[in-house]
Amino acid sequence: MKNVSILILLLVTLAGCAAQPQKYVTDVVDPGLEVDRLLGLYLENMSKGRSCTGDLGNDSFQECDGVLRRLSQIYVAYPDNERVNMAMAIVSYQSGQVEKARFVLDQLLAKGLPRPEAAVLRARIALEEGSVNRAGTLLEVQIRQNPMHFELHEMLAATHYANRKFPESMTSLALAERLGAPEWRIAYHRGLIFEARKNQPAACEQYVTSYSRNRDFHAPRGRLMALAGHKVCFELAAFVEGDA
């Protein structure tokens, strides 16, 4: 159950942010808006192939490393701002600083308030670390507070999948779909479940559905190729390749 709502935030290095001077953020009236502006610049830089994995030495806040340095400064200057904290958790996770992301997310969730986005990312980290029960507990608490948030149900489906509770995973996916989760994503996840249950034809049908709904999502094509040894999957893979 990867991808989704965090795709606009990619790799970033935040090392040494505690030592950055705060004078650069004294003019920030709304740190949330400033974060949004910086993320827009950051995404623009990433679209030009700049990976922002250097030493953050660029003085221009329009350039890739400068954008990241300013975001780090805002985080230090506004440690209690939840919008800033969430952005920092995401970029820390995306840059491989999982311990930092985990700390920030735990601080957000410790308040006991509805924080579905934080719970989804924290559960993802827990799953990747093998803490399936921890992930499930986090999600169930948030679902009680946010029963209409489809990403919570999608991530709960992932925890059921990790526990090989396939019927429960299907139920969570169905609920997520009714609440508005993208059909291409749900179909792909259903395909993974069918594949795990050794039902290759059903899995491949779901992969075709997923790819047909989102041609920019290439994972279903990869799964179809991997299952092409099965007659149905071979035919579907050939159809997809011929239509690509």
PDB file of C-alpha atoms in Angstrom:
ATOM      1  CA  MET A   1       0.000   0.000   0.000  1.00  0.00           C
ATOM      2  CA  LYS A   2       2.563   2.509  -1.042  1.00  0.00           C
ATOM      3  CA  ASN A   3       2.369   5.819  -2.897  1.00  0.00           C
ATOM      4  CA  VAL A   4      -0.414   8.130  -2.779  1.00  0.00           C
ATOM      5  CA  SER A   5      -0.939  11.262  -0.864  1.00  0.00           C
ATOM      6  CA  ILE A   6       2.779  12.010  -0.249  1.00  0.00           C
ATOM      7  CA  LEU A   7       4.046  11.952  -3.820  1.00  0.00           C
ATOM      8  CA  ILE A   8       4.602  15.719  -4.089  1.00  0.00           C
ATOM      9  CA  LEU A   9       7.228  15.623  -1.330  1.00  0.00           C
ATOM     10  CA  LEU A  10      10.422  13.926  -2.426  1.00  0.00           C
ATOM     11  CA  LEU A  11      14.029  13.640  -1.212  1.00  0.00           C
ATOM     12  CA  VAL A  12      15.383  16.339   1.134  1.00  0.00           C
ATOM     13  CA  THR A  13      18.295  16.673   3.527  1.00  0.00           C
ATOM     14  CA  LEU A  14      17.540  18.359   6.848  1.00  0.00           C
ATOM     15  CA  ALA A  15      20.806  17.742   8.673  1.00  0.00           C
ATOM     16  CA  GLY A  16      21.987  20.620  10.815  1.00  0.00           C
ATOM     17  CA  CYS A  17      18.703  22.516  10.772  1.00  0.00           C
ATOM     18  CA  ALA A  18      18.871  23.202  14.499  1.00  0.00           C
ATOM     19  CA  ALA A  19      21.933  25.325  13.927  1.00  0.00           C
ATOM     20  CA  GLN A  20      20.379  27.506  11.251  1.00  0.00           C
ATOM     21  CA  PRO A  21      19.757  31.156  12.178  1.00  0.00           C
ATOM     22  CA  GLN A  22      16.123  32.069  12.690  1.00  0.00           C
ATOM     23  CA  LYS A  23      16.451  35.623  11.382  1.00  0.00           C
ATOM     24  CA  TYR A  24      15.327  34.468   7.939  1.00  0.00           C
ATOM     25  CA  VAL A  25      11.840  33.563   9.185  1.00  0.00           C
ATOM     26  CA  THR A  26      11.042  36.655  11.254  1.00  0.00           C
ATOM     27  CA  ASP A  27       9.048  38.032   8.309  1.00  0.00           C
ATOM     28  CA  VAL A  28       6.809  34.964   8.005  1.00  0.00           C
ATOM     29  CA  VAL A  29       3.238  35.920   8.894  1.00  0.00           C
ATOM     30  CA  ASP A  30       1.711  32.514   8.131  1.00  0.00           C
ATOM     31  CA  PRO A  31       4.216  29.635   8.295  1.00  0.00           C
ATOM     32  CA  GLY A  32       1.712  27.281   6.691  1.00  0.00           C
ATOM     33  CA  LEU A  33       1.444  29.454   3.605  1.00  0.00           C
ATOM     34  CA  GLU A  34       5.202  29.801   3.485  1.00  0.00           C
ATOM     35  CA  VAL A  35       5.565  26.025   3.601  1.00  0.00           C
ATOM     36  CA  ASP A  36       3.105  25.713   0.714  1.00  0.00           C
ATOM     37  CA  ARG A  37       5.086  28.277  -1.286  1.00  0.00           C
ATOM     38  CA  LEU A  38       8.352  26.470  -0.595  1.00  0.00           C
ATOM     39  CA  LEU A  39       6.888  23.120  -1.553  1.00  0.00           C
ATOM     40  CA  GLY A  40       5.741  24.623  -4.832  1.00  0.00           C
ATOM     41  CA  LEU A  41       9.266  25.846  -5.539  1.00  0.00           C
ATOM     42  CA  TYR A  42      10.662  22.523  -4.400  1.00  0.00           C
ATOM     43  CA  LEU A  43       8.428  20.552  -6.734  1.00  0.00           C
ATOM     44  CA  GLU A  44       9.397  22.856  -9.587  1.00  0.00           C
ATOM     45  CA  ASN A  45      13.067  22.218  -8.898  1.00  0.00           C
ATOM     46  CA  MET A  46      12.490  18.471  -8.707  1.00  0.00           C
ATOM     47  CA  SER A  47      10.690  18.549 -12.058  1.00  0.00           C
ATOM     48  CA  LYS A  48      13.936  19.962 -13.493  1.00  0.00           C
ATOM     49  CA  GLY A  49      15.915  17.003 -12.182  1.00  0.00           C
ATOM     50  CA  ARG A  50      17.471  18.652  -9.141  1.00  0.00           C
ATOM     51  CA  SER A  51      17.627  16.043  -6.400  1.00  0.00           C
ATOM     52  CA  CYS A  52      18.447  18.360  -3.464  1.00  0.00           C
ATOM     53  CA  THR A  53      20.860  15.968  -1.817  1.00  0.00           C
ATOM     54  CA  GLY A  54      23.764  18.386  -1.454  1.00  0.00           C
ATOM     55  CA  ASP A  55      25.055  20.304   1.578  1.00  0.00           C
ATOM     56  CA  LEU A  56      22.322  22.981   1.477  1.00  0.00           C
ATOM     57  CA  GLY A  57      24.960  25.573   0.746  1.00  0.00           C
ATOM     58  CA  ASN A  58      23.078  27.555  -1.880  1.00  0.00           C
ATOM     59  CA  ASP A  59      22.104  31.025  -0.659  1.00  0.00           C
ATOM     60  CA  SER A  60      19.236  31.472  -3.118  1.00  0.00           C
ATOM     61  CA  PHE A  61      15.857  30.479  -1.724  1.00  0.00           C
ATOM     62  CA  GLN A  62      14.717  29.994  -5.310  1.00  0.00           C
ATOM     63  CA  GLU A  63      17.182  27.149  -5.841  1.00  0.00           C
ATOM     64  CA  CYS A  64      16.622  23.612  -4.682  1.00  0.00           C
ATOM     65  CA  ASP A  65      18.930  23.435  -1.679  1.00  0.00           C
ATOM     66  CA  GLY A  66      18.017  26.963  -0.617  1.00  0.00           C
ATOM     67  CA  VAL A  67      14.337  26.011  -0.512  1.00  0.00           C
ATOM     68  CA  LEU A  68      15.147  23.075   1.739  1.00  0.00           C
ATOM     69  CA  ARG A  69      17.320  25.177   4.007  1.00  0.00           C
ATOM     70  CA  ARG A  70      14.537  27.708   4.476  1.00  0.00           C
ATOM     71  CA  LEU A  71      12.021  24.960   5.237  1.00  0.00           C
ATOM     72  CA  SER A  72      14.395  23.672   7.905  1.00  0.00           C
ATOM     73  CA  GLN A  73      14.608  27.137   9.407  1.00  0.00           C
ATOM     74  CA  ILE A  74      10.825  27.459   9.546  1.00  0.00           C
ATOM     75  CA  TYR A  75      10.606  24.124  11.332  1.00  0.00           C
ATOM     76  CA  VAL A  76      13.050  25.326  13.979  1.00  0.00           C
ATOM     77  CA  ALA A  77      11.282  28.670  14.339  1.00  0.00           C
ATOM     78  CA  TYR A  78       7.758  27.177  14.530  1.00  0.00           C
ATOM     79  CA  PRO A  79       8.142  23.823  16.306  1.00  0.00           C
ATOM     80  CA  ASP A  80       4.484  23.797  17.440  1.00  0.00           C
ATOM     81  CA  ASN A  81       2.917  24.543  14.065  1.00  0.00           C
ATOM     82  CA  GLU A  82       1.192  21.349  12.945  1.00  0.00           C
ATOM     83  CA  ARG A  83       1.283  22.194   9.235  1.00  0.00           C
ATOM     84  CA  VAL A  84       5.036  22.713   9.433  1.00  0.00           C
ATOM     85  CA  ASN A  85       5.481  19.596  11.561  1.00  0.00           C
ATOM     86  CA  MET A  86       3.590  17.454   9.073  1.00  0.00           C
ATOM     87  CA  ALA A  87       5.669  18.765   6.182  1.00  0.00           C
ATOM     88  CA  MET A  88       8.827  18.015   8.132  1.00  0.00           C
ATOM     89  CA  ALA A  89       7.656  14.505   8.966  1.00  0.00           C
ATOM     90  CA  ILE A  90       6.949  13.768   5.312  1.00  0.00           C
ATOM     91  CA  VAL A  91      10.192  15.144   3.916  1.00  0.00           C
ATOM     92  CA  SER A  92      12.180  13.435   6.682  1.00  0.00           C
ATOM     93  CA  TYR A  93      10.569  10.144   5.779  1.00  0.00           C
ATOM     94  CA  GLN A  94      11.145  10.691   2.071  1.00  0.00           C
ATOM     95  CA  SER A  95      14.816  11.487   2.645  1.00  0.00           C
ATOM     96  CA  GLY A  96      15.374   8.349   4.705  1.00  0.00           C
ATOM     97  CA  GLN A  97      15.414  10.119   8.076  1.00  0.00           C
ATOM     98  CA  VAL A  98      12.822   7.740   9.471  1.00  0.00           C
ATOM     99  CA  GLU A  99      13.733   8.294  13.111  1.00  0.00           C
ATOM    100  CA  LYS A 100      13.128  12.034  12.734  1.00  0.00           C
ATOM    101  CA  ALA A 101       9.821  11.436  10.960  1.00  0.00           C
ATOM    102  CA  ARG A 102       8.735   8.975  13.627  1.00  0.00           C
ATOM    103  CA  PHE A 103       9.511  11.456  16.404  1.00  0.00           C
ATOM    104  CA  VAL A 104       7.587  14.312  14.796  1.00  0.00           C
ATOM    105  CA  LEU A 105       4.577  12.107  14.015  1.00  0.00           C
ATOM    106  CA  ASP A 106       4.488  10.678  17.530  1.00  0.00           C
ATOM    107  CA  GLN A 107       4.430  14.215  18.908  1.00  0.00           C
ATOM    108  CA  LEU A 108       1.473  15.092  16.685  1.00  0.00           C
ATOM    109  CA  LEU A 109      -0.466  11.942  17.517  1.00  0.00           C
ATOM    110  CA  ALA A 110       0.232  12.156  21.263  1.00  0.00           C
ATOM    111  CA  LYS A 111      -2.261  15.012  21.496  1.00  0.00           C
ATOM    112  CA  GLY A 112      -5.096  12.558  20.928  1.00  0.00           C
ATOM    113  CA  LEU A 113      -6.722  14.716  18.248  1.00  0.00           C
ATOM    114  CA  PRO A 114      -7.937  13.669  14.790  1.00  0.00           C
ATOM    115  CA  ARG A 115      -4.779  13.606  12.682  1.00  0.00           C
ATOM    116  CA  PRO A 116      -5.478  11.167   9.836  1.00  0.00           C
ATOM    117  CA  GLU A 117      -2.557  12.171   7.609  1.00  0.00           C
ATOM    118  CA  ALA A 118      -0.115  11.770  10.490  1.00  0.00           C
ATOM    119  CA  ALA A 119      -1.616   8.407  11.382  1.00  0.00           C
ATOM    120  CA  VAL A 120      -1.374   7.146   7.802  1.00  0.00           C
ATOM    121  CA  LEU A 121       2.316   7.993   7.530  1.00  0.00           C
ATOM    122  CA  ARG A 122       3.099   6.731  11.042  1.00  0.00           C
ATOM    123  CA  ALA A 123       1.328   3.462  10.257  1.00  0.00           C
ATOM    124  CA  ARG A 124       3.310   3.180   7.026  1.00  0.00           C
ATOM    125  CA  ILE A 125       6.537   3.525   8.988  1.00  0.00           C
ATOM    126  CA  ALA A 126       5.376   0.971  11.544  1.00  0.00           C
ATOM    127  CA  LEU A 127       4.540  -1.501   8.771  1.00  0.00           C
ATOM    128  CA  GLU A 128       7.929  -1.017   7.149  1.00  0.00           C
ATOM    129  CA  GLU A 129       9.548  -1.685  10.506  1.00  0.00           C
ATOM    130  CA  GLY A 130       7.493  -4.834  11.003  1.00  0.00           C
ATOM    131  CA  SER A 131       5.278  -3.379  13.757  1.00  0.00           C
ATOM    132  CA  VAL A 132       1.989  -4.499  12.216  1.00  0.00           C
ATOM    133  CA  ASN A 133       0.033  -4.422  15.461  1.00  0.00           C
ATOM    134  CA  ARG A 134       1.293  -0.911  16.200  1.00  0.00           C
ATOM    135  CA  ALA A 135       0.123   0.225  12.775  1.00  0.00           C
ATOM    136  CA  GLY A 136      -3.307  -1.348  13.256  1.00  0.00           C
ATOM    137  CA  THR A 137      -3.801   0.240  16.664  1.00  0.00           C
ATOM    138  CA  LEU A 138      -2.909   3.709  15.365  1.00  0.00           C
ATOM    139  CA  LEU A 139      -5.321   3.388  12.482  1.00  0.00           C
ATOM    140  CA  GLU A 140      -8.209   2.028  14.501  1.00  0.00           C
ATOM    141  CA  VAL A 141      -7.949   4.931  16.953  1.00  0.00           C
ATOM    142  CA  GLN A 142      -8.015   7.448  14.107  1.00  0.00           C
ATOM    143  CA  ILE A 143     -10.803   5.663  12.256  1.00  0.00           C
ATOM    144  CA  ARG A 144     -13.011   6.040  15.318  1.00  0.00           C
ATOM    145  CA  GLN A 145     -12.404   9.781  15.057  1.00  0.00           C
ATOM    146  CA  ASN A 146     -12.353   9.970  11.238  1.00  0.00           C
ATOM    147  CA  PRO A 147     -14.615   7.186   9.933  1.00  0.00           C
ATOM    148  CA  MET A 148     -15.020   8.870   6.538  1.00  0.00           C
ATOM    149  CA  HIS A 149     -11.298   9.251   5.765  1.00  0.00           C
ATOM    150  CA  PHE A 150     -10.618   6.734   3.004  1.00  0.00           C
ATOM    151  CA  GLU A 151      -6.823   6.700   3.323  1.00  0.00           C
ATOM    152  CA  LEU A 152      -7.127   5.419   6.880  1.00  0.00           C
ATOM    153  CA  HIS A 153      -9.160   2.472   5.600  1.00  0.00           C
ATOM    154  CA  GLU A 154      -6.693   1.882   2.773  1.00  0.00           C
ATOM    155  CA  MET A 155      -3.811   1.742   5.210  1.00  0.00           C
ATOM    156  CA  LEU A 156      -5.791  -0.521   7.528  1.00  0.00           C
ATOM    157  CA  ALA A 157      -6.247  -2.832   4.541  1.00  0.00           C
ATOM    158  CA  ALA A 158      -2.455  -2.886   4.277  1.00  0.00           C
ATOM    159  CA  THR A 159      -2.104  -3.995   7.891  1.00  0.00           C
ATOM    160  CA  HIS A 160      -4.622  -6.784   7.321  1.00  0.00           C
ATOM    161  CA  TYR A 161      -2.719  -7.763   4.176  1.00  0.00           C
ATOM    162  CA  ALA A 162       0.536  -7.880   6.143  1.00  0.00           C
ATOM    163  CA  ASN A 163      -1.165 -10.183   8.653  1.00  0.00           C
ATOM    164  CA  ARG A 164      -2.521 -12.284   5.759  1.00  0.00           C
ATOM    165  CA  LYS A 165      -6.061 -11.456   6.825  1.00  0.00           C
ATOM    166  CA  PHE A 166      -7.234 -11.203   3.252  1.00  0.00           C
ATOM    167  CA  PRO A 167     -11.028 -11.044   3.800  1.00  0.00           C
ATOM    168  CA  GLU A 168     -10.561  -8.194   6.286  1.00  0.00           C
ATOM    169  CA  SER A 169      -8.241  -6.448   3.842  1.00  0.00           C
ATOM    170  CA  MET A 170     -10.851  -6.721   1.082  1.00  0.00           C
ATOM    171  CA  THR A 171     -13.513  -5.314   3.401  1.00  0.00           C
ATOM    172  CA  SER A 172     -11.356  -2.298   4.258  1.00  0.00           C
ATOM    173  CA  LEU A 173     -10.620  -1.686   0.580  1.00  0.00           C
ATOM    174  CA  ALA A 174     -14.314  -1.837  -0.276  1.00  0.00           C
ATOM    175  CA  LEU A 175     -15.087   0.742   2.378  1.00  0.00           C
ATOM    176  CA  ALA A 176     -12.234   2.968   1.204  1.00  0.00           C
ATOM    177  CA  GLU A 177     -13.585   2.757  -2.336  1.00  0.00           C
ATOM    178  CA  ARG A 178     -17.081   3.765  -1.230  1.00  0.00           C
ATOM    179  CA  LEU A 179     -15.586   6.729   0.601  1.00  0.00           C
ATOM    180  CA  GLY A 180     -13.832   7.991  -2.516  1.00  0.00           C
ATOM    181  CA  ALA A 181     -10.477   6.244  -2.829  1.00  0.00           C
ATOM    182  CA  PRO A 182      -9.209   6.238  -6.442  1.00  0.00           C
ATOM    183  CA  GLU A 183     -10.395   3.199  -8.359  1.00  0.00           C
ATOM    184  CA  TRP A 184      -6.969   2.572  -9.912  1.00  0.00           C
ATOM    185  CA  ARG A 185      -5.379   2.306  -6.485  1.00  0.00           C
ATOM    186  CA  ILE A 186      -8.062   0.051  -5.058  1.00  0.00           C
ATOM    187  CA  ALA A 187      -7.883  -2.239  -8.096  1.00  0.00           C
ATOM    188  CA  TYR A 188      -4.122  -2.558  -7.774  1.00  0.00           C
ATOM    189  CA  HIS A 189      -4.365  -3.432  -4.094  1.00  0.00           C
ATOM    190  CA  ARG A 190      -7.097  -5.969  -4.801  1.00  0.00           C
ATOM    191  CA  GLY A 191      -4.795  -7.475  -7.402  1.00  0.00           C
ATOM    192  CA  LEU A 192      -2.078  -7.901  -4.788  1.00  0.00           C
ATOM    193  CA  ILE A 193      -4.508  -9.697  -2.504  1.00  0.00           C
ATOM    194  CA  PHE A 194      -5.727 -12.024  -5.263  1.00  0.00           C
ATOM    195  CA  GLU A 195      -2.128 -12.707  -6.215  1.00  0.00           C
ATOM    196  CA  ALA A 196      -1.246 -13.562  -2.618  1.00  0.00           C
ATOM    197  CA  ARG A 197      -4.177 -15.988  -2.618  1.00  0.00           C
ATOM    198  CA  LYS A 198      -2.816 -17.657  -5.781  1.00  0.00           C
ATOM    199  CA  ASN A 199      -5.731 -16.450  -7.897  1.00  0.00           C
ATOM    200  CA  GLN A 200      -3.681 -15.170 -10.818  1.00  0.00           C
ATOM    201  CA  PRO A 201      -6.546 -14.568 -13.299  1.00  0.00           C
ATOM    202  CA  ALA A 202      -8.467 -12.394 -10.821  1.00  0.00           C
ATOM    203  CA  ALA A 203      -5.262 -10.577  -9.894  1.00  0.00           C
ATOM    204  CA  CYS A 204      -4.437  -9.810 -13.518  1.00  0.00           C
ATOM    205  CA  GLU A 205      -7.942  -8.563 -14.219  1.00  0.00           C
ATOM    206  CA  GLN A 206      -7.553  -6.126 -11.345  1.00  0.00           C
ATOM    207  CA  TYR A 207      -4.145  -5.021 -12.622  1.00  0.00           C
ATOM    208  CA  VAL A 208      -5.625  -4.289 -16.039  1.00  0.00           C
ATOM    209  CA  THR A 209      -8.393  -2.267 -14.392  1.00  0.00           C
ATOM    210  CA  SER A 210      -5.817  -0.343 -12.386  1.00  0.00           C
ATOM    211  CA  TYR A 211      -3.683   0.454 -15.424  1.00  0.00           C
ATOM    212  CA  SER A 212      -6.665   1.415 -17.554  1.00  0.00           C
ATOM    213  CA  ARG A 213      -7.755   3.943 -14.940  1.00  0.00           C
ATOM    214  CA  ASN A 214      -4.289   5.487 -14.558  1.00  0.00           C
ATOM    215  CA  ARG A 215      -1.802   5.045 -17.408  1.00  0.00           C
ATOM    216  CA  ASP A 216       0.860   6.917 -15.446  1.00  0.00           C
ATOM    217  CA  PHE A 217       0.876   4.194 -12.764  1.00  0.00           C
ATOM    218  CA  HIS A 218       3.161   1.483 -14.124  1.00  0.00           C
ATOM    219  CA  ALA A 219       3.177  -1.016 -11.249  1.00  0.00           C
ATOM    220  CA  PRO A 220       0.198  -2.994 -12.641  1.00  0.00           C
ATOM    221  CA  ARG A 221       2.036  -3.552 -15.933  1.00  0.00           C
ATOM    222  CA  GLY A 222       4.971  -4.922 -13.996  1.00  0.00           C
ATOM    223  CA  ARG A 223       2.759  -7.346 -12.116  1.00  0.00           C
ATOM    224  CA  LEU A 224       1.115  -8.467 -15.353  1.00  0.00           C
ATOM    225  CA  MET A 225       4.516  -9.210 -16.850  1.00  0.00           C
ATOM    226  CA  ALA A 226       5.542 -11.122 -13.732  1.00  0.00           C
ATOM    227  CA  LEU A 227       2.423 -13.313 -13.985  1.00  0.00           C
ATOM    228  CA  ALA A 228       2.562 -13.794 -17.753  1.00  0.00           C
ATOM    229  CA  GLY A 229       3.303 -17.482 -17.282  1.00  0.00           C
ATOM    230  CA  HIS A 230      -0.417 -17.911 -16.637  1.00  0.00           C
ATOM    231  CA  LYS A 231      -2.471 -18.046 -19.830  1.00  0.00           C
ATOM    232  CA  VAL A 232      -5.062 -15.441 -18.778  1.00  0.00           C
ATOM    233  CA  CYS A 233      -2.378 -13.081 -17.519  1.00  0.00           C
ATOM    234  CA  PHE A 234      -0.323 -13.554 -20.689  1.00  0.00           C
ATOM    235  CA  GLU A 235      -3.298 -12.546 -22.820  1.00  0.00           C
ATOM    236  CA  LEU A 236      -4.082  -9.565 -20.632  1.00  0.00           C
ATOM    237  CA  ALA A 237      -0.435  -8.501 -20.605  1.00  0.00           C
ATOM    238  CA  ALA A 238      -0.344  -8.705 -24.393  1.00  0.00           C
ATOM    239  CA  PHE A 239      -3.487  -6.605 -24.583  1.00  0.00           C
ATOM    240  CA  VAL A 240      -2.048  -3.965 -22.268  1.00  0.00           C
ATOM    241  CA  GLU A 241       1.255  -3.832 -24.143  1.00  0.00           C
ATOM    242  CA  GLY A 242      -0.542  -3.554 -27.459  1.00  0.00           C
ATOM    243  CA  ASP A 243      -2.672  -0.708 -26.090  1.00  0.00           C
ATOM    244  CA  ALA A 244       0.210   1.140 -24.432  1.00  0.00           C
TER     245      ALA A 244
END
